[in-house]
Coordinates of C-alpha atoms in Angstrom, one line a residue:
X1 CA 50.8 51.0 44.3
X2 CA 50.7 47.3 43.4
X3 CA 53.4 45.6 41.3
X4 CA 53.9 42.2 39.8
X5 CA 57.5 40.9 39.1
X6 CA 58.1 38.0 36.6
X7 CA 60.3 35.3 38.1
X8 CA 60.1 32.6 35.3
X9 CA 63.4 31.0 34.3
X10 CA 63.4 28.2 31.5
X11 CA 64.8 25.3 33.4
X12 CA 63.2 21.9 33.8
X13 CA 63.2 19.3 36.6
X14 CA 65.1 16.1 36.1
X15 CA 63.8 12.6 36.8
X16 CA 66.1 11.4 39.5
X17 CA 65.2 9.1 42.5
X18 CA 67.9 10.8 44.6
X19 CA 66.4 14.3 44.2
X20 CA 63.3 16.2 45.1
X21 CA 61.7 19.0 43.1
X22 CA 61.8 22.6 44.3
X23 CA 59.0 25.2 43.4
X24 CA 60.2 27.6 40.7
X25 CA 59.7 30.6 42.9
X26 CA 62.5 29.4 45.3
X27 CA 65.2 28.6 42.8
X28 CA 67.0 31.9 43.0
X29 CA 67.5 34.5 45.7
X30 CA 64.8 35.2 48.3
X31 CA 62.1 37.2 46.5
X32 CA 61.3 39.1 49.6
X33 CA 64.7 40.8 49.2
X34 CA 64.6 41.2 45.5
X35 CA 61.2 42.7 45.2
X36 CA 61.7 44.7 48.4
X37 CA 64.7 46.3 46.9
X38 CA 62.8 47.2 43.8
X39 CA 59.9 48.6 45.8
X40 CA 62.3 50.7 47.9
X41 CA 63.9 52.1 44.7
X42 CA 60.5 52.9 43.4
X43 CA 59.7 54.7 46.7
X44 CA 62.8 56.7 46.4
X45 CA 61.8 57.9 43.0
X46 CA 58.3 58.8 44.3
X47 CA 59.9 60.8 47.1
X48 CA 61.9 62.7 44.6
X49 CA 58.6 63.8 42.9
X50 CA 56.8 64.2 46.3
X51 CA 59.2 64.8 49.2
X52 CA 56.5 64.4 51.8
X53 CA 55.7 60.9 50.7
X54 CA 56.1 58.0 53.1
X55 CA 55.3 54.3 52.7
X56 CA 55.2 50.8 54.0
X57 CA 56.8 48.2 51.7
X58 CA 54.8 45.1 51.6
X59 CA 56.2 41.8 50.1
X60 CA 54.1 38.8 51.1
X61 CA 54.8 38.8 54.8
X62 CA 52.9 41.9 55.8
X63 CA 49.1 41.7 56.6
X64 CA 48.1 42.8 53.1
X65 CA 45.8 40.9 50.7
X66 CA 48.3 40.8 47.9
X67 CA 46.1 38.9 45.4
X68 CA 43.1 40.9 46.1
X69 CA 44.9 44.1 45.6
X70 CA 46.6 42.8 42.4
X71 CA 43.2 42.1 40.9
X72 CA 41.8 45.5 42.0
X73 CA 44.8 47.2 40.4
X74 CA 44.2 45.5 37.1
X75 CA 47.4 43.4 37.0
X76 CA 45.5 40.1 36.3
X77 CA 42.7 38.0 37.5
X78 CA 42.4 35.2 40.1
X79 CA 42.8 31.8 38.5
X80 CA 40.9 28.8 39.6
X81 CA 44.2 27.6 41.3
X82 CA 43.9 30.8 43.4
X83 CA 47.0 32.4 41.9
X84 CA 46.9 35.7 40.1
X85 CA 47.2 35.2 36.3
X86 CA 48.7 38.1 34.4
X87 CA 48.2 38.5 30.5
X88 CA 51.9 39.0 30.0
X89 CA 53.6 36.5 32.3
X90 CA 50.9 34.0 33.3
X91 CA 51.0 33.3 37.1
X92 CA 54.8 33.3 37.4
X93 CA 54.8 36.6 39.3
X94 CA 55.6 37.9 42.7
X95 CA 53.3 40.6 44.1
X96 CA 54.2 43.6 46.3
X97 CA 52.8 46.9 47.4
X98 CA 53.7 50.4 48.5
X99 CA 51.2 51.7 51.0
X100 CA 51.6 55.4 50.5
X101 CA 50.3 58.4 52.4
X102 CA 49.6 60.4 49.2
X103 CA 46.8 60.4 46.7
X104 CA 47.7 59.1 43.2
X105 CA 45.8 58.8 40.0
X106 CA 44.9 55.1 39.7
X107 CA 43.5 52.5 37.3
X108 CA 39.9 51.5 37.7
X109 CA 39.5 48.8 35.1
X110 CA 40.0 45.3 36.3
X111 CA 40.9 42.4 34.0
X112 CA 38.1 40.0 33.5
X113 CA 38.4 36.3 34.3
X114 CA 39.8 34.4 31.3
X115 CA 39.8 30.9 32.8
X116 CA 36.5 30.1 31.1
X117 CA 35.6 26.4 31.3
X118 CA 39.2 25.2 31.9
X119 CA 39.6 23.0 34.8
X120 CA 43.1 21.6 34.1
X121 CA 44.5 22.9 37.5
X122 CA 41.8 21.3 39.4
X123 CA 42.2 17.9 37.6
X124 CA 45.9 17.9 37.8
X125 CA 46.3 18.4 41.6
X126 CA 47.4 15.0 43.1
X127 CA 45.9 15.6 46.5
X128 CA 42.7 17.2 45.2
X129 CA 43.6 20.4 47.1
X130 CA 41.6 22.7 44.8
X131 CA 38.2 21.6 46.1
X132 CA 36.3 23.9 43.8
X133 CA 37.3 26.7 41.5
X134 CA 39.2 29.5 43.4
X135 CA 39.1 27.5 46.6
X136 CA 42.2 25.6 47.9
X137 CA 42.2 23.5 51.0
X138 CA 45.6 24.3 52.6
X139 CA 45.5 21.0 54.6
X140 CA 45.7 19.2 51.3
X141 CA 48.1 21.5 49.4
X142 CA 51.6 20.1 48.8
X143 CA 52.9 23.6 48.7
X144 CA 51.5 24.6 52.0
X145 CA 52.4 21.2 53.6
X146 CA 56.0 21.2 52.6
X147 CA 56.6 24.9 53.4
X148 CA 54.3 26.1 56.1
X149 CA 53.3 23.0 58.0
X150 CA 55.1 22.8 61.3
X151 CA 54.2 19.2 62.1
X152 CA 57.0 16.7 62.3
X153 CA 55.4 14.4 59.7
X154 CA 53.4 15.3 56.7
X155 CA 49.8 13.8 56.6
X156 CA 49.9 10.4 55.1
X157 CA 47.6 11.3 52.1
X158 CA 50.0 14.1 51.2
X159 CA 53.2 12.1 51.8
X160 CA 51.9 9.3 49.6
X161 CA 51.1 11.8 46.8
X162 CA 54.1 14.3 46.7
X163 CA 54.8 13.4 43.0
X164 CA 58.5 14.1 43.7
X165 CA 57.9 17.5 45.2
X166 CA 60.4 18.4 48.0
X167 CA 59.7 22.1 48.6
X168 CA 56.5 23.6 47.3
X169 CA 54.6 22.5 44.2
X170 CA 54.0 23.9 40.7
X171 CA 51.6 21.4 39.2
X172 CA 48.6 23.7 39.1
X173 CA 50.7 26.4 37.4
X174 CA 52.6 24.1 35.1
X175 CA 49.4 22.8 33.4
X176 CA 47.8 26.3 33.1
X177 CA 47.4 27.3 29.5
X178 CA 48.2 30.9 30.3
X179 CA 51.6 29.9 31.4
X180 CA 52.4 28.9 27.9
X181 CA 53.0 32.5 27.2
X182 CA 55.6 32.9 29.9
X183 CA 58.6 35.1 29.3
X184 CA 62.0 34.7 30.8
X185 CA 62.7 37.1 33.7
X186 CA 65.4 39.7 33.3
X187 CA 66.2 39.6 37.0
X188 CA 69.5 37.8 37.4
X189 CA 68.9 37.2 41.1
X190 CA 66.0 34.7 40.1
X191 CA 68.5 32.5 38.2
X192 CA 68.5 29.1 39.9
X193 CA 71.2 28.6 42.6
X194 CA 73.0 25.2 42.4
X195 CA 70.9 22.4 43.8
X196 CA 67.8 24.6 44.0
X197 CA 65.9 23.2 41.0
X198 CA 66.3 19.6 42.2
X199 CA 67.7 19.1 45.7
X200 CA 69.8 16.1 46.6
X201 CA 67.8 14.4 49.3
X202 CA 70.7 12.7 51.0
X203 CA 72.5 16.0 51.3
X204 CA 69.5 17.5 53.0
X205 CA 69.3 14.6 55.5
X206 CA 72.9 15.2 56.5
X207 CA 72.6 19.0 57.1
X208 CA 73.4 20.3 60.5
X209 CA 72.2 23.7 61.9
X210 CA 75.4 25.3 60.7
X211 CA 75.5 23.8 57.3
X212 CA 71.8 24.5 56.8
X213 CA 72.3 28.2 57.6
X214 CA 75.2 28.4 55.1
X215 CA 73.4 26.3 52.4
X216 CA 70.2 28.4 52.4
X217 CA 71.5 31.8 53.3
X218 CA 69.5 34.4 51.3
X219 CA 67.1 31.7 50.0
X220 CA 63.3 31.5 50.5
X221 CA 63.7 27.9 51.2
X222 CA 64.7 28.8 54.8
X223 CA 61.0 29.3 55.3
X224 CA 60.5 25.6 55.9
X225 CA 63.4 25.5 58.5
X226 CA 65.8 22.6 58.8
X227 CA 63.4 20.2 60.4
X228 CA 60.8 20.9 57.7
X229 CA 63.2 20.2 54.9
X230 CA 64.5 17.1 56.5
X231 CA 60.9 15.9 57.1
X232 CA 60.2 16.4 53.5
X233 CA 63.2 14.5 52.4
X234 CA 62.3 11.6 54.7
X235 CA 58.9 11.5 53.2
X236 CA 60.3 11.2 49.6
X237 CA 63.0 8.8 50.4
X238 CA 60.6 6.5 52.3
X239 CA 58.2 6.7 49.3
X240 CA 61.0 5.3 47.2
X241 CA 61.8 2.3 49.5

């Protein structure tokens, strides 16, 4: 069973030299917990109907090909920016799965690719990370670099082209025409936490291990760890000198 959960909230970034932009997905509570809770509730309902059912709950961190399964399940198609685009919510969705031990009736119709000749996401990327349609070079991707990269400094080409992004990057999604049809999520836990739409860079640089743990408890932004967040803040502040 594959699900997609809308996380869009209608807030905009501010233009402020003292702050860095945060990717929309990390504004609220950690999606691993939110979507995981919903999948476990779904599993409980399935087990009421079929008591012998067991399942593995998958939300991003398990070795499951989330995007491939979402396309196979007919939830959307793979956009040229490599994110799954749904007709209802655009690409502002989290994907999760239940790996069940029982047979279910299932959908067989996939949604055709509706990107057409559009190349806005490719053209908008400041680091040219989308090297060709559907292919992203993670070594150039701001989102990967500011979240997953464990080096103590960002690559120079990336650091010089962050476009104000402190954690993650939404540029390729912001320009996507299919995201003009976005709907506001009804999940309150995705509402922005204070300081998570635009983060004060000086405050990040002053964090200690203890204040970091308190500040980002229950947030997906802990993924970058303290040294990663401070590295990103340094890159943005040095860019403004």
